[in-house]
């Protein structure tokens, strides 16, 4: 090498593609999988030789499997750019997995890919910079500094094939030696596979891509083609106005009308409502719950591919002559309103409610008023609320609703005590209560309409309990606070009468098991839509239609508590 060559250049190592992949796999397993090892061995005594051997064996399995997968795909030309991208993405993934106990499965990755810029911006905190410098910038710099060895094609194929075979043999041997202990541990922690990074998000990305190719957007299959209205326009009844308010991240545990020790729903408590205190959500994220609650099969027969490939409740209503409008103050309808009329509220729509990035839910009332004035027939308006979207709970309500103090004002929840987080969260619920009560008072004033409002949250939220924050845990291990949501129903006297609902039956309603699954069938029943797809047993109002029966609601008379 010429004497003028810089010393650093002379020190540049030359490594084979296989060596680079092996080093990257070792780094991923050792430095980027903290959430995995914490789940599997967090409370274990690693001075116990048996536990230490199990950890070593599983570590080898993770390294070898990831090596085999990467070695199968990467070439001399692609190894550097692909590994650089993986270091960046895996650094980001491990940061959020460690900080919020996020499980990067297909549902979560789909949620991330559909996150809007404002939502993503709230998750970019100052704590992320050191993580990116240490776990992304440094390894990428070392990777780019290294030379990649060149070999003849035949020899390269032979060495690569041998490396993959050896890696798989070592992985199987490690599992065989520790099979009894490993099988028991992994059986008790089936969700661990969603923590093996970067394998978790790469496999999830593959499944999402495969599903997108198999069922491209806009190709929804029609459902309920036999649907028809039992009561037609022109029979002397008033036009129906039904508002479906879809909440965000409101959990039953903190909802005043669901029995929470704090009164976070003082205005709703003064109204004559049907309250369903603990509704089982379809999922633990908006991406899952929203399509599911508007589908006929719901959670009980959950089939994600079918739900995403079929039309929703709103398409059925639109087909039978009901005008449908989706007003969004969140991150979109997730395909539920595809092809229907929708209005997305921009972050700078009104300075009275908006900060340039987000708008408070109070903006939904004037939007609803405008929609009602522009319509003369039967109308269903879906209001997709911002609600309690975290982690910026303190940004979800105006200053006058800061009742519970002190509050967490930081986007970094670890900077706050759990008391501060809960206070900010409860203040956001107070504001949701005010918005819902305002909507109902407006509907009460529409004497020319048979009006109603159904409010239900999409999923719940963890506020630090057991170390969990936010939402999106796999359903099978998610705590109740992420799965149980509140639902309230207000029906005008005219709508109760036109729907044939017995007031005495509704007033004598009792608590019962209710889920998102009921929404599809209950709305069809309330709007007198007949179809073989509708299941009367899942219509919350069916027991009170035509007299007699027992509702599944807890009736709340004005000013009272659930009966």
mmCIF file of N, CA, C and O in Angstrom, residues 483-532:
data_model
loop_
_atom_site.group_PDB
_atom_site.id
_atom_site.type_symbol
_atom_site.label_atom_id
_atom_site.label_comp_id
_atom_site.label_asym_id
_atom_site.label_seq_id
_atom_site.Cartn_x
_atom_site.Cartn_y
_atom_site.Cartn_z
ATOM 1 N N UNK A 483 -58.075 -4.356 27.178
ATOM 2 C CA UNK A 483 -59.131 -5.079 26.460
ATOM 3 C C UNK A 483 -60.543 -4.614 26.824
ATOM 4 O O UNK A 483 -61.475 -4.846 26.057
ATOM 5 N N UNK A 484 -60.724 -3.977 27.979
ATOM 6 C CA UNK A 484 -62.058 -3.600 28.432
ATOM 7 C C UNK A 484 -62.283 -2.107 28.231
ATOM 8 O O UNK A 484 -61.517 -1.284 28.739
ATOM 9 N N UNK A 485 -63.350 -1.775 27.487
ATOM 10 C CA UNK A 485 -63.629 -0.385 27.137
ATOM 11 C C UNK A 485 -65.064 -0.037 27.506
ATOM 12 O O UNK A 485 -65.915 -0.916 27.639
ATOM 13 N N UNK A 486 -65.348 1.261 27.682
ATOM 14 C CA UNK A 486 -66.712 1.673 28.000
ATOM 15 C C UNK A 486 -67.552 1.890 26.749
ATOM 16 O O UNK A 486 -67.027 2.188 25.674
ATOM 17 N N UNK A 487 -68.848 1.750 26.923
ATOM 18 C CA UNK A 487 -69.790 2.081 25.856
ATOM 19 C C UNK A 487 -71.033 2.700 26.481
ATOM 20 O O UNK A 487 -71.526 2.213 27.506
ATOM 21 N N UNK A 488 -71.521 3.791 25.893
ATOM 22 C CA UNK A 488 -72.761 4.417 26.345
ATOM 23 C C UNK A 488 -73.656 4.644 25.134
ATOM 24 O O UNK A 488 -73.178 4.854 24.013
ATOM 25 N N UNK A 489 -74.957 4.575 25.370
ATOM 26 C CA UNK A 489 -75.942 4.760 24.305
ATOM 27 C C UNK A 489 -76.980 5.766 24.767
ATOM 28 O O UNK A 489 -77.517 5.656 25.879
ATOM 29 N N UNK A 490 -77.255 6.742 23.928
ATOM 30 C CA UNK A 490 -78.364 7.684 24.155
ATOM 31 C C UNK A 490 -79.307 7.587 22.966
ATOM 32 O O UNK A 490 -78.881 7.673 21.805
ATOM 33 N N UNK A 491 -80.587 7.397 23.267
ATOM 34 C CA UNK A 491 -81.607 7.302 22.231
ATOM 35 C C UNK A 491 -82.721 8.280 22.556
ATOM 36 O O UNK A 491 -83.244 8.296 23.678
ATOM 37 N N UNK A 492 -83.094 9.087 21.581
ATOM 38 C CA UNK A 492 -84.216 9.999 21.782
ATOM 39 C C UNK A 492 -85.506 9.190 21.889
ATOM 40 O O UNK A 492 -85.584 8.027 21.459
ATOM 41 N N UNK A 493 -86.539 9.813 22.460
ATOM 42 C CA UNK A 493 -87.821 9.133 22.569
ATOM 43 C C UNK A 493 -88.362 8.727 21.213
ATOM 44 O O UNK A 493 -88.930 7.643 21.049
ATOM 45 N N UNK A 494 -88.149 9.593 20.214
ATOM 46 C CA UNK A 494 -88.624 9.278 18.875
ATOM 47 C C UNK A 494 -87.936 8.072 18.288
ATOM 48 O O UNK A 494 -88.574 7.233 17.639
ATOM 49 N N UNK A 495 -86.603 7.939 18.504
ATOM 50 C CA UNK A 495 -85.884 6.797 17.954
ATOM 51 C C UNK A 495 -86.280 5.509 18.672
ATOM 52 O O UNK A 495 -86.433 4.450 18.058
ATOM 53 N N UNK A 496 -86.482 5.603 19.984
ATOM 54 C CA UNK A 496 -86.930 4.422 20.719
ATOM 55 C C UNK A 496 -88.276 3.941 20.178
ATOM 56 O O UNK A 496 -88.501 2.742 20.011
ATOM 57 N N UNK A 497 -89.150 4.896 19.903
ATOM 58 C CA UNK A 497 -90.478 4.535 19.419
ATOM 59 C C UNK A 497 -90.407 3.966 18.003
ATOM 60 O O UNK A 497 -91.015 2.934 17.702
ATOM 61 N N UNK A 498 -89.664 4.640 17.119
ATOM 62 C CA UNK A 498 -89.600 4.168 15.734
ATOM 63 C C UNK A 498 -88.888 2.831 15.628
ATOM 64 O O UNK A 498 -89.157 2.039 14.720
ATOM 65 N N UNK A 499 -87.963 2.545 16.560
ATOM 66 C CA UNK A 499 -87.265 1.262 16.558
ATOM 67 C C UNK A 499 -88.045 0.188 17.305
ATOM 68 O O UNK A 499 -87.593 -0.971 17.370
ATOM 69 N N UNK A 500 -89.193 0.568 17.885
ATOM 70 C CA UNK A 500 -90.035 -0.401 18.578
ATOM 71 C C UNK A 500 -89.445 -0.888 19.873
ATOM 72 O O UNK A 500 -89.651 -2.038 20.278
ATOM 73 N N UNK A 501 -88.695 -0.015 20.575
ATOM 74 C CA UNK A 501 -88.044 -0.407 21.818
ATOM 75 C C UNK A 501 -88.937 -0.092 23.009
ATOM 76 O O UNK A 501 -89.454 1.018 23.132
ATOM 77 N N UNK A 502 -89.104 -1.052 23.882
ATOM 78 C CA UNK A 502 -89.932 -0.903 25.081
ATOM 79 C C UNK A 502 -89.157 -0.101 26.126
ATOM 80 O O UNK A 502 -88.140 -0.583 26.646
ATOM 81 N N UNK A 503 -89.609 1.107 26.469
ATOM 82 C CA UNK A 503 -88.887 1.937 27.447
ATOM 83 C C UNK A 503 -88.711 1.243 28.795
ATOM 84 O O UNK A 503 -87.658 1.357 29.429
ATOM 85 N N UNK A 504 -89.732 0.522 29.251
ATOM 86 C CA UNK A 504 -89.634 -0.158 30.550
ATOM 87 C C UNK A 504 -88.549 -1.228 30.528
ATOM 88 O O UNK A 504 -87.801 -1.394 31.490
ATOM 89 N N UNK A 505 -88.459 -1.928 29.389
ATOM 90 C CA UNK A 505 -87.419 -2.954 29.272
ATOM 91 C C UNK A 505 -86.037 -2.317 29.326
ATOM 92 O O UNK A 505 -85.134 -2.809 30.005
ATOM 93 N N UNK A 506 -85.840 -1.207 28.612
ATOM 94 C CA UNK A 506 -84.547 -0.536 28.618
ATOM 95 C C UNK A 506 -84.190 -0.039 30.010
ATOM 96 O O UNK A 506 -83.039 -0.108 30.440
ATOM 97 N N UNK A 507 -85.197 0.462 30.731
ATOM 98 C CA UNK A 507 -84.949 0.998 32.068
ATOM 99 C C UNK A 507 -84.623 -0.101 33.070
ATOM 100 O O UNK A 507 -83.953 0.136 34.069
ATOM 101 N N UNK A 508 -85.082 -1.313 32.806
ATOM 102 C CA UNK A 508 -84.834 -2.425 33.722
ATOM 103 C C UNK A 508 -83.601 -3.219 33.312
ATOM 104 O O UNK A 508 -83.373 -4.316 33.808
ATOM 105 N N UNK A 509 -82.840 -2.644 32.385
ATOM 106 C CA UNK A 509 -81.670 -3.353 31.883
ATOM 107 C C UNK A 509 -80.698 -3.715 32.979
ATOM 108 O O UNK A 509 -80.608 -3.064 34.019
ATOM 109 N N UNK A 510 -79.962 -4.804 32.787
ATOM 110 C CA UNK A 510 -78.973 -5.269 33.753
ATOM 111 C C UNK A 510 -77.632 -5.420 33.060
ATOM 112 O O UNK A 510 -77.533 -5.461 31.826
ATOM 113 N N UNK A 511 -76.588 -5.523 33.869
ATOM 114 C CA UNK A 511 -75.252 -5.696 33.314
ATOM 115 C C UNK A 511 -75.119 -7.085 32.689
ATOM 116 O O UNK A 511 -75.731 -8.043 33.134
ATOM 117 N N UNK A 512 -74.308 -7.193 31.683
ATOM 118 C CA UNK A 512 -74.088 -8.477 31.026
ATOM 119 C C UNK A 512 -72.828 -8.426 30.191
ATOM 120 O O UNK A 512 -72.156 -7.410 30.124
ATOM 121 N N UNK A 513 -72.506 -9.544 29.588
ATOM 122 C CA UNK A 513 -71.297 -9.622 28.763
ATOM 123 C C UNK A 513 -71.553 -8.975 27.404
ATOM 124 O O UNK A 513 -72.408 -9.436 26.644
ATOM 125 N N UNK A 514 -70.830 -7.923 27.123
ATOM 126 C CA UNK A 514 -70.977 -7.182 25.873
ATOM 127 C C UNK A 514 -69.596 -7.047 25.239
ATOM 128 O O UNK A 514 -68.586 -6.924 25.931
ATOM 129 N N UNK A 515 -69.580 -7.065 23.910
ATOM 130 C CA UNK A 515 -68.314 -6.961 23.185
ATOM 131 C C UNK A 515 -68.495 -6.081 21.961
ATOM 132 O O UNK A 515 -69.617 -5.748 21.570
ATOM 133 N N UNK A 516 -67.397 -5.715 21.366
ATOM 134 C CA UNK A 516 -67.440 -5.011 20.079
ATOM 135 C C UNK A 516 -68.282 -5.780 19.062
ATOM 136 O O UNK A 516 -68.852 -5.183 18.148
ATOM 137 N N UNK A 517 -68.327 -7.091 19.224
ATOM 138 C CA UNK A 517 -69.078 -7.938 18.300
ATOM 139 C C UNK A 517 -70.538 -7.509 18.176
ATOM 140 O O UNK A 517 -71.185 -7.776 17.156
ATOM 141 N N UNK A 518 -71.082 -6.870 19.213
ATOM 142 C CA UNK A 518 -72.489 -6.493 19.216
ATOM 143 C C UNK A 518 -72.784 -5.275 18.340
ATOM 144 O O UNK A 518 -73.939 -5.054 17.969
ATOM 145 N N UNK A 519 -71.779 -4.465 18.030
ATOM 146 C CA UNK A 519 -72.039 -3.185 17.375
ATOM 147 C C UNK A 519 -72.688 -3.367 16.005
ATOM 148 O O UNK A 519 -73.709 -2.733 15.694
ATOM 149 N N UNK A 520 -72.125 -4.190 15.167
ATOM 150 C CA UNK A 520 -72.629 -4.404 13.806
ATOM 151 C C UNK A 520 -74.113 -4.759 13.830
ATOM 152 O O UNK A 520 -74.934 -4.151 13.136
ATOM 153 N N UNK A 521 -74.466 -5.737 14.630
ATOM 154 C CA UNK A 521 -75.825 -6.274 14.636
ATOM 155 C C UNK A 521 -76.807 -5.332 15.341
ATOM 156 O O UNK A 521 -77.979 -5.246 14.952
ATOM 157 N N UNK A 522 -76.325 -4.612 16.342
ATOM 158 C CA UNK A 522 -77.199 -3.680 17.065
ATOM 159 C C UNK A 522 -77.570 -2.477 16.206
ATOM 160 O O UNK A 522 -78.718 -2.012 16.225
ATOM 161 N N UNK A 523 -76.608 -1.968 15.444
ATOM 162 C CA UNK A 523 -76.898 -0.819 14.578
ATOM 163 C C UNK A 523 -77.872 -1.217 13.476
ATOM 164 O O UNK A 523 -78.806 -0.479 13.149
ATOM 165 N N UNK A 524 -77.679 -2.389 12.887
ATOM 166 C CA UNK A 524 -78.618 -2.849 11.865
ATOM 167 C C UNK A 524 -80.028 -2.956 12.435
ATOM 168 O O UNK A 524 -81.002 -2.544 11.799
ATOM 169 N N UNK A 525 -80.141 -3.501 13.642
ATOM 170 C CA UNK A 525 -81.452 -3.620 14.268
ATOM 171 C C UNK A 525 -82.065 -2.270 14.579
ATOM 172 O O UNK A 525 -83.268 -2.056 14.381
ATOM 173 N N UNK A 526 -81.245 -1.352 15.068
ATOM 174 C CA UNK A 526 -81.734 -0.024 15.437
ATOM 175 C C UNK A 526 -82.245 0.732 14.220
ATOM 176 O O UNK A 526 -83.200 1.523 14.318
ATOM 177 N N UNK A 527 -81.643 0.496 13.061
ATOM 178 C CA UNK A 527 -82.046 1.190 11.836
ATOM 179 C C UNK A 527 -82.977 0.342 10.959
ATOM 180 O O UNK A 527 -83.194 0.650 9.794
ATOM 181 N N UNK A 528 -83.510 -0.739 11.544
ATOM 182 C CA UNK A 528 -84.494 -1.576 10.849
ATOM 183 C C UNK A 528 -83.969 -2.117 9.528
ATOM 184 O O UNK A 528 -84.664 -2.091 8.505
ATOM 185 N N UNK A 529 -82.728 -2.604 9.549
ATOM 186 C CA UNK A 529 -82.146 -3.221 8.360
ATOM 187 C C UNK A 529 -82.221 -4.733 8.529
ATOM 188 O O UNK A 529 -81.658 -5.291 9.476
ATOM 189 N N UNK A 530 -82.926 -5.374 7.620
ATOM 190 C CA UNK A 530 -83.073 -6.822 7.662
ATOM 191 C C UNK A 530 -82.087 -7.476 6.708
ATOM 192 O O UNK A 530 -81.931 -7.049 5.560
ATOM 193 N N UNK A 531 -81.388 -8.490 7.194
ATOM 194 C CA UNK A 531 -80.454 -9.266 6.378
ATOM 195 C C UNK A 531 -80.144 -10.553 7.121
ATOM 196 O O UNK A 531 -80.163 -10.598 8.363
ATOM 197 N N UNK A 532 -79.848 -11.608 6.382
ATOM 198 C CA UNK A 532 -79.490 -12.876 7.007
ATOM 199 C C UNK A 532 -78.160 -12.775 7.754
ATOM 200 O O UNK A 532 -77.864 -13.601 8.615
#
